Amino acid sequence: MNPIVLHIDGTEEKGSDVVFCAKEGMTDITVMADTIPSESTKHVTGFLEQYKETFSSPLVVVRDMSQILERCVTEVFPDIPQQIYHFHFVKNLGTEVLRDIYFNLRRKVINTRMVP
């Protein structure tokens, strides 16, 4: 398999294992998925090592802003660039950078009784 743009992400419901997926970035086809007990360094590194053994190294890894994912990708694919999902970047931009603006606007709207 030729190197790909690799998207990695995990999803879970409270109290459940994490469904961790590796997708080919251009087609959005899931090339590998597994359930892992948690999105910990140990389990994510194991998943990525299995991916590397099966498919080789990707061209780039696209991931969320998790520091754990950053460390795991760096450990398993030390020379491969990493990018952040735009969705996660914009979401965090809104909650972190624009937090004061948001809360001030929200307070003004509530004070005008436009929102109960």
Short mmCIF file of N, CA and C in Angstrom, two decimals:
data_model
loop_
_atom_site.label_atom_id
_atom_site.label_comp_id
_atom_site.label_asym_id
_atom_site.label_seq_id
_atom_site.Cartn_x
_atom_site.Cartn_y
_atom_site.Cartn_z
N MET A 1 0.84 -1.18 0.00
CA MET A 1 0.00 0.00 0.00
C MET A 1 0.89 1.24 0.00
N ASN A 2 0.59 2.19 -0.86
CA ASN A 2 1.34 3.45 -0.91
C ASN A 2 1.07 4.27 0.35
N PRO A 3 2.02 5.10 0.75
CA PRO A 3 1.78 5.97 1.91
C PRO A 3 0.55 6.86 1.70
N ILE A 4 -0.17 7.10 2.77
CA ILE A 4 -1.43 7.85 2.68
C ILE A 4 -1.44 9.01 3.66
N VAL A 5 -2.43 9.87 3.49
CA VAL A 5 -2.75 10.87 4.50
C VAL A 5 -3.60 10.13 5.53
N LEU A 6 -3.07 9.98 6.72
CA LEU A 6 -3.70 9.16 7.75
C LEU A 6 -4.44 10.03 8.75
N HIS A 7 -5.74 9.83 8.85
CA HIS A 7 -6.55 10.49 9.88
C HIS A 7 -6.76 9.50 11.01
N ILE A 8 -6.47 9.91 12.24
CA ILE A 8 -6.71 9.03 13.39
C ILE A 8 -7.62 9.75 14.39
N ASP A 9 -8.49 8.97 15.00
CA ASP A 9 -9.37 9.53 16.01
C ASP A 9 -10.04 8.40 16.77
N GLY A 10 -10.42 8.70 17.99
CA GLY A 10 -11.13 7.75 18.81
C GLY A 10 -12.44 8.35 19.27
N THR A 11 -13.41 7.50 19.51
CA THR A 11 -14.69 7.95 20.04
C THR A 11 -15.15 6.95 21.10
N GLU A 12 -15.84 7.47 22.10
CA GLU A 12 -16.29 6.60 23.18
C GLU A 12 -17.53 7.17 23.85
N GLU A 13 -18.27 6.28 24.45
CA GLU A 13 -19.34 6.69 25.34
C GLU A 13 -18.85 6.43 26.75
N LYS A 14 -19.30 7.24 27.68
CA LYS A 14 -18.84 7.11 29.06
C LYS A 14 -18.99 5.67 29.55
N GLY A 15 -17.91 5.14 30.09
CA GLY A 15 -17.93 3.79 30.63
C GLY A 15 -17.66 2.70 29.60
N SER A 16 -17.41 3.07 28.35
CA SER A 16 -17.18 2.09 27.29
C SER A 16 -15.75 2.18 26.78
N ASP A 17 -15.34 1.14 26.05
CA ASP A 17 -14.05 1.19 25.38
C ASP A 17 -14.07 2.26 24.30
N VAL A 18 -12.88 2.63 23.85
CA VAL A 18 -12.72 3.61 22.78
C VAL A 18 -12.68 2.88 21.45
N VAL A 19 -13.48 3.33 20.49
CA VAL A 19 -13.38 2.83 19.12
C VAL A 19 -12.37 3.75 18.44
N PHE A 20 -11.21 3.21 18.10
CA PHE A 20 -10.13 4.02 17.53
C PHE A 20 -9.99 3.65 16.06
N CYS A 21 -9.99 4.66 15.20
CA CYS A 21 -9.99 4.44 13.75
C CYS A 21 -8.83 5.11 13.06
N ALA A 22 -8.37 4.48 12.00
CA ALA A 22 -7.40 5.06 11.08
C ALA A 22 -8.07 5.10 9.71
N LYS A 23 -8.18 6.31 9.16
CA LYS A 23 -8.85 6.49 7.87
C LYS A 23 -7.88 7.06 6.85
N GLU A 24 -8.08 6.67 5.61
CA GLU A 24 -7.34 7.26 4.50
C GLU A 24 -7.97 8.62 4.24
N GLY A 25 -7.17 9.66 4.28
CA GLY A 25 -7.69 11.02 4.28
C GLY A 25 -8.34 11.50 3.00
N MET A 26 -7.98 10.98 1.86
CA MET A 26 -8.54 11.46 0.60
C MET A 26 -9.88 10.82 0.29
N THR A 27 -10.07 9.57 0.70
CA THR A 27 -11.31 8.85 0.39
C THR A 27 -12.21 8.68 1.60
N ASP A 28 -11.66 8.92 2.79
CA ASP A 28 -12.37 8.73 4.05
C ASP A 28 -12.69 7.26 4.32
N ILE A 29 -11.95 6.37 3.69
CA ILE A 29 -12.14 4.93 3.90
C ILE A 29 -11.38 4.52 5.16
N THR A 30 -12.07 3.81 6.05
CA THR A 30 -11.44 3.29 7.26
C THR A 30 -10.54 2.12 6.86
N VAL A 31 -9.26 2.26 7.14
CA VAL A 31 -8.31 1.19 6.79
C VAL A 31 -7.99 0.30 7.98
N MET A 32 -8.26 0.80 9.19
CA MET A 32 -8.01 0.01 10.39
C MET A 32 -8.84 0.59 11.53
N ALA A 33 -9.41 -0.29 12.33
CA ALA A 33 -10.17 0.15 13.50
C ALA A 33 -10.07 -0.94 14.56
N ASP A 34 -10.15 -0.49 15.81
CA ASP A 34 -10.08 -1.45 16.92
C ASP A 34 -10.70 -0.79 18.14
N THR A 35 -11.11 -1.61 19.09
CA THR A 35 -11.53 -1.07 20.38
C THR A 35 -10.34 -1.17 21.32
N ILE A 36 -10.10 -0.08 22.03
CA ILE A 36 -9.01 -0.05 23.01
C ILE A 36 -9.61 0.42 24.34
N PRO A 37 -9.04 -0.03 25.46
CA PRO A 37 -9.62 0.31 26.76
C PRO A 37 -9.68 1.81 27.05
N SER A 38 -8.70 2.56 26.53
CA SER A 38 -8.68 4.00 26.75
C SER A 38 -7.77 4.64 25.71
N GLU A 39 -7.88 5.95 25.57
CA GLU A 39 -7.01 6.68 24.65
C GLU A 39 -5.73 7.06 25.40
N SER A 40 -5.09 6.05 25.97
CA SER A 40 -3.85 6.27 26.73
C SER A 40 -2.65 6.09 25.80
N THR A 41 -1.50 6.55 26.27
CA THR A 41 -0.27 6.41 25.48
C THR A 41 -0.02 4.95 25.11
N LYS A 42 -0.17 4.07 26.08
CA LYS A 42 0.08 2.64 25.85
C LYS A 42 -0.80 2.08 24.73
N HIS A 43 -2.10 2.35 24.80
CA HIS A 43 -3.02 1.75 23.84
C HIS A 43 -2.96 2.40 22.47
N VAL A 44 -2.82 3.71 22.42
CA VAL A 44 -2.73 4.39 21.12
C VAL A 44 -1.41 4.04 20.43
N THR A 45 -0.32 4.00 21.19
CA THR A 45 0.97 3.61 20.61
C THR A 45 0.89 2.20 20.04
N GLY A 46 0.26 1.29 20.77
CA GLY A 46 0.08 -0.08 20.27
C GLY A 46 -0.71 -0.12 18.97
N PHE A 47 -1.77 0.67 18.91
CA PHE A 47 -2.59 0.75 17.69
C PHE A 47 -1.74 1.26 16.52
N LEU A 48 -1.00 2.35 16.75
CA LEU A 48 -0.19 2.94 15.68
C LEU A 48 0.95 2.01 15.25
N GLU A 49 1.54 1.29 16.19
CA GLU A 49 2.59 0.32 15.83
C GLU A 49 2.02 -0.80 14.96
N GLN A 50 0.81 -1.25 15.30
CA GLN A 50 0.16 -2.28 14.48
C GLN A 50 -0.14 -1.73 13.08
N TYR A 51 -0.60 -0.47 13.01
CA TYR A 51 -0.84 0.16 11.71
C TYR A 51 0.46 0.18 10.90
N LYS A 52 1.55 0.64 11.51
CA LYS A 52 2.84 0.76 10.82
C LYS A 52 3.32 -0.59 10.31
N GLU A 53 3.17 -1.62 11.14
CA GLU A 53 3.58 -2.97 10.75
C GLU A 53 2.76 -3.48 9.57
N THR A 54 1.49 -3.15 9.55
CA THR A 54 0.59 -3.63 8.50
C THR A 54 0.71 -2.81 7.21
N PHE A 55 0.80 -1.48 7.34
CA PHE A 55 0.69 -0.61 6.16
C PHE A 55 1.93 0.23 5.86
N SER A 56 2.86 0.37 6.73
CA SER A 56 4.03 1.25 6.65
C SER A 56 3.69 2.64 7.17
N SER A 57 4.60 3.57 7.02
CA SER A 57 4.39 4.92 7.54
C SER A 57 3.55 5.75 6.58
N PRO A 58 2.70 6.63 7.11
CA PRO A 58 1.90 7.51 6.25
C PRO A 58 2.72 8.70 5.77
N LEU A 59 2.15 9.48 4.86
CA LEU A 59 2.78 10.73 4.42
C LEU A 59 2.66 11.80 5.49
N VAL A 60 1.51 11.84 6.14
CA VAL A 60 1.19 12.83 7.18
C VAL A 60 0.12 12.22 8.07
N VAL A 61 0.08 12.63 9.33
CA VAL A 61 -0.97 12.19 10.25
C VAL A 61 -1.81 13.40 10.62
N VAL A 62 -3.12 13.27 10.45
CA VAL A 62 -4.07 14.30 10.84
C VAL A 62 -4.79 13.80 12.09
N ARG A 63 -4.82 14.64 13.13
CA ARG A 63 -5.34 14.20 14.43
C ARG A 63 -6.00 15.37 15.13
N ASP A 64 -6.62 15.09 16.29
CA ASP A 64 -7.17 16.18 17.10
C ASP A 64 -6.04 16.79 17.92
N MET A 65 -6.38 17.68 18.83
CA MET A 65 -5.37 18.43 19.57
C MET A 65 -4.87 17.72 20.83
N SER A 66 -5.18 16.45 20.97
CA SER A 66 -4.76 15.67 22.12
C SER A 66 -3.24 15.59 22.22
N GLN A 67 -2.71 15.92 23.39
CA GLN A 67 -1.27 15.81 23.60
C GLN A 67 -0.83 14.35 23.61
N ILE A 68 -1.72 13.47 24.04
CA ILE A 68 -1.39 12.04 24.01
C ILE A 68 -1.21 11.58 22.57
N LEU A 69 -2.14 11.95 21.68
CA LEU A 69 -2.00 11.55 20.28
C LEU A 69 -0.73 12.14 19.68
N GLU A 70 -0.43 13.38 20.01
CA GLU A 70 0.79 14.00 19.50
C GLU A 70 2.02 13.20 19.92
N ARG A 71 2.11 12.82 21.19
CA ARG A 71 3.25 12.05 21.68
C ARG A 71 3.33 10.67 21.01
N CYS A 72 2.19 10.01 20.89
CA CYS A 72 2.17 8.66 20.30
C CYS A 72 2.60 8.70 18.83
N VAL A 73 2.07 9.65 18.08
CA VAL A 73 2.44 9.76 16.67
C VAL A 73 3.93 10.07 16.54
N THR A 74 4.44 10.97 17.38
CA THR A 74 5.86 11.31 17.35
C THR A 74 6.73 10.10 17.67
N GLU A 75 6.27 9.28 18.60
CA GLU A 75 7.05 8.08 18.98
C GLU A 75 7.07 7.04 17.86
N VAL A 76 5.91 6.77 17.26
CA VAL A 76 5.82 5.71 16.26
C VAL A 76 6.28 6.19 14.88
N PHE A 77 5.97 7.44 14.54
CA PHE A 77 6.33 8.02 13.23
C PHE A 77 7.15 9.29 13.45
N PRO A 78 8.38 9.19 13.93
CA PRO A 78 9.13 10.38 14.36
C PRO A 78 9.39 11.41 13.26
N ASP A 79 9.48 11.00 12.02
CA ASP A 79 9.81 11.94 10.94
C ASP A 79 8.60 12.34 10.10
N ILE A 80 7.42 11.94 10.52
CA ILE A 80 6.20 12.21 9.75
C ILE A 80 5.53 13.48 10.29
N PRO A 81 5.18 14.43 9.40
CA PRO A 81 4.50 15.64 9.88
C PRO A 81 3.11 15.34 10.42
N GLN A 82 2.66 16.20 11.32
CA GLN A 82 1.33 16.07 11.92
C GLN A 82 0.54 17.35 11.66
N GLN A 83 -0.75 17.18 11.42
CA GLN A 83 -1.66 18.31 11.26
C GLN A 83 -2.85 18.11 12.18
N ILE A 84 -3.50 19.22 12.51
CA ILE A 84 -4.68 19.20 13.39
C ILE A 84 -5.94 19.29 12.53
N TYR A 85 -6.96 18.50 12.90
CA TYR A 85 -8.26 18.63 12.24
C TYR A 85 -8.73 20.08 12.36
N HIS A 86 -9.18 20.65 11.27
CA HIS A 86 -9.68 22.02 11.32
C HIS A 86 -10.85 22.15 12.29
N PHE A 87 -11.72 21.14 12.32
CA PHE A 87 -12.88 21.20 13.22
C PHE A 87 -12.43 21.39 14.66
N HIS A 88 -11.47 20.60 15.09
CA HIS A 88 -11.01 20.70 16.47
C HIS A 88 -10.30 22.03 16.73
N PHE A 89 -9.53 22.49 15.74
CA PHE A 89 -8.84 23.76 15.89
C PHE A 89 -9.83 24.90 16.06
N VAL A 90 -10.84 24.95 15.19
CA VAL A 90 -11.83 26.03 15.25
C VAL A 90 -12.66 25.92 16.53
N LYS A 91 -13.03 24.70 16.92
CA LYS A 91 -13.79 24.52 18.15
C LYS A 91 -13.00 25.05 19.34
N ASN A 92 -11.73 24.68 19.42
CA ASN A 92 -10.91 25.15 20.53
C ASN A 92 -10.63 26.64 20.44
N LEU A 93 -10.52 27.16 19.23
CA LEU A 93 -10.34 28.60 19.06
C LEU A 93 -11.51 29.34 19.68
N GLY A 94 -12.72 28.85 19.42
CA GLY A 94 -13.90 29.50 19.97
C GLY A 94 -13.98 29.42 21.48
N THR A 95 -13.63 28.28 22.03
CA THR A 95 -13.76 28.13 23.48
C THR A 95 -12.58 28.69 24.25
N GLU A 96 -11.42 28.75 23.64
CA GLU A 96 -10.23 29.23 24.35
C GLU A 96 -9.93 30.70 24.05
N VAL A 97 -9.76 31.02 22.79
CA VAL A 97 -9.33 32.36 22.41
C VAL A 97 -10.47 33.37 22.52
N LEU A 98 -11.66 32.96 22.14
CA LEU A 98 -12.79 33.89 22.12
C LEU A 98 -13.70 33.76 23.34
N ARG A 99 -13.24 33.09 24.37
CA ARG A 99 -14.06 32.82 25.55
C ARG A 99 -14.63 34.09 26.17
N ASP A 100 -13.81 35.09 26.41
CA ASP A 100 -14.28 36.33 27.05
C ASP A 100 -15.32 37.03 26.19
N ILE A 101 -15.08 37.09 24.89
CA ILE A 101 -16.05 37.73 23.98
C ILE A 101 -17.37 36.98 24.03
N TYR A 102 -17.31 35.65 23.99
CA TYR A 102 -18.52 34.83 24.04
C TYR A 102 -19.30 35.08 25.33
N PHE A 103 -18.63 35.04 26.47
CA PHE A 103 -19.34 35.21 27.74
C PHE A 103 -19.90 36.61 27.89
N ASN A 104 -19.18 37.62 27.40
CA ASN A 104 -19.71 38.99 27.45
C ASN A 104 -20.96 39.12 26.58
N LEU A 105 -20.92 38.57 25.38
CA LEU A 105 -22.09 38.60 24.50
C LEU A 105 -23.24 37.83 25.12
N ARG A 106 -22.96 36.66 25.67
CA ARG A 106 -24.00 35.85 26.29
C ARG A 106 -24.65 36.60 27.45
N ARG A 107 -23.84 37.23 28.28
CA ARG A 107 -24.37 37.99 29.41
C ARG A 107 -25.26 39.14 28.93
N LYS A 108 -24.85 39.84 27.88
CA LYS A 108 -25.65 40.94 27.34
C LYS A 108 -26.99 40.45 26.80
N VAL A 109 -26.96 39.31 26.11
CA VAL A 109 -28.21 38.75 25.58
C VAL A 109 -29.13 38.34 26.72
N ILE A 110 -28.59 37.70 27.73
CA ILE A 110 -29.41 37.29 28.88
C ILE A 110 -29.97 38.51 29.60
N ASN A 111 -29.16 39.54 29.76
CA ASN A 111 -29.62 40.76 30.45
C ASN A 111 -30.72 41.48 29.70
N THR A 112 -30.80 41.31 28.40
CA THR A 112 -31.89 41.93 27.64
C THR A 112 -33.13 41.04 27.65
N ARG A 113 -33.03 39.91 28.32
CA ARG A 113 -34.11 38.95 28.47
C ARG A 113 -34.58 38.37 27.13
N MET A 114 -33.66 38.31 26.19
CA MET A 114 -33.97 37.68 24.91
C MET A 114 -33.91 36.16 25.04
N VAL A 115 -33.18 35.71 26.04
CA VAL A 115 -33.03 34.28 26.31
C VAL A 115 -33.40 34.06 27.76
N PRO A 116 -34.26 33.07 28.05
CA PRO A 116 -34.65 32.83 29.45
C PRO A 116 -33.48 32.42 30.32
#
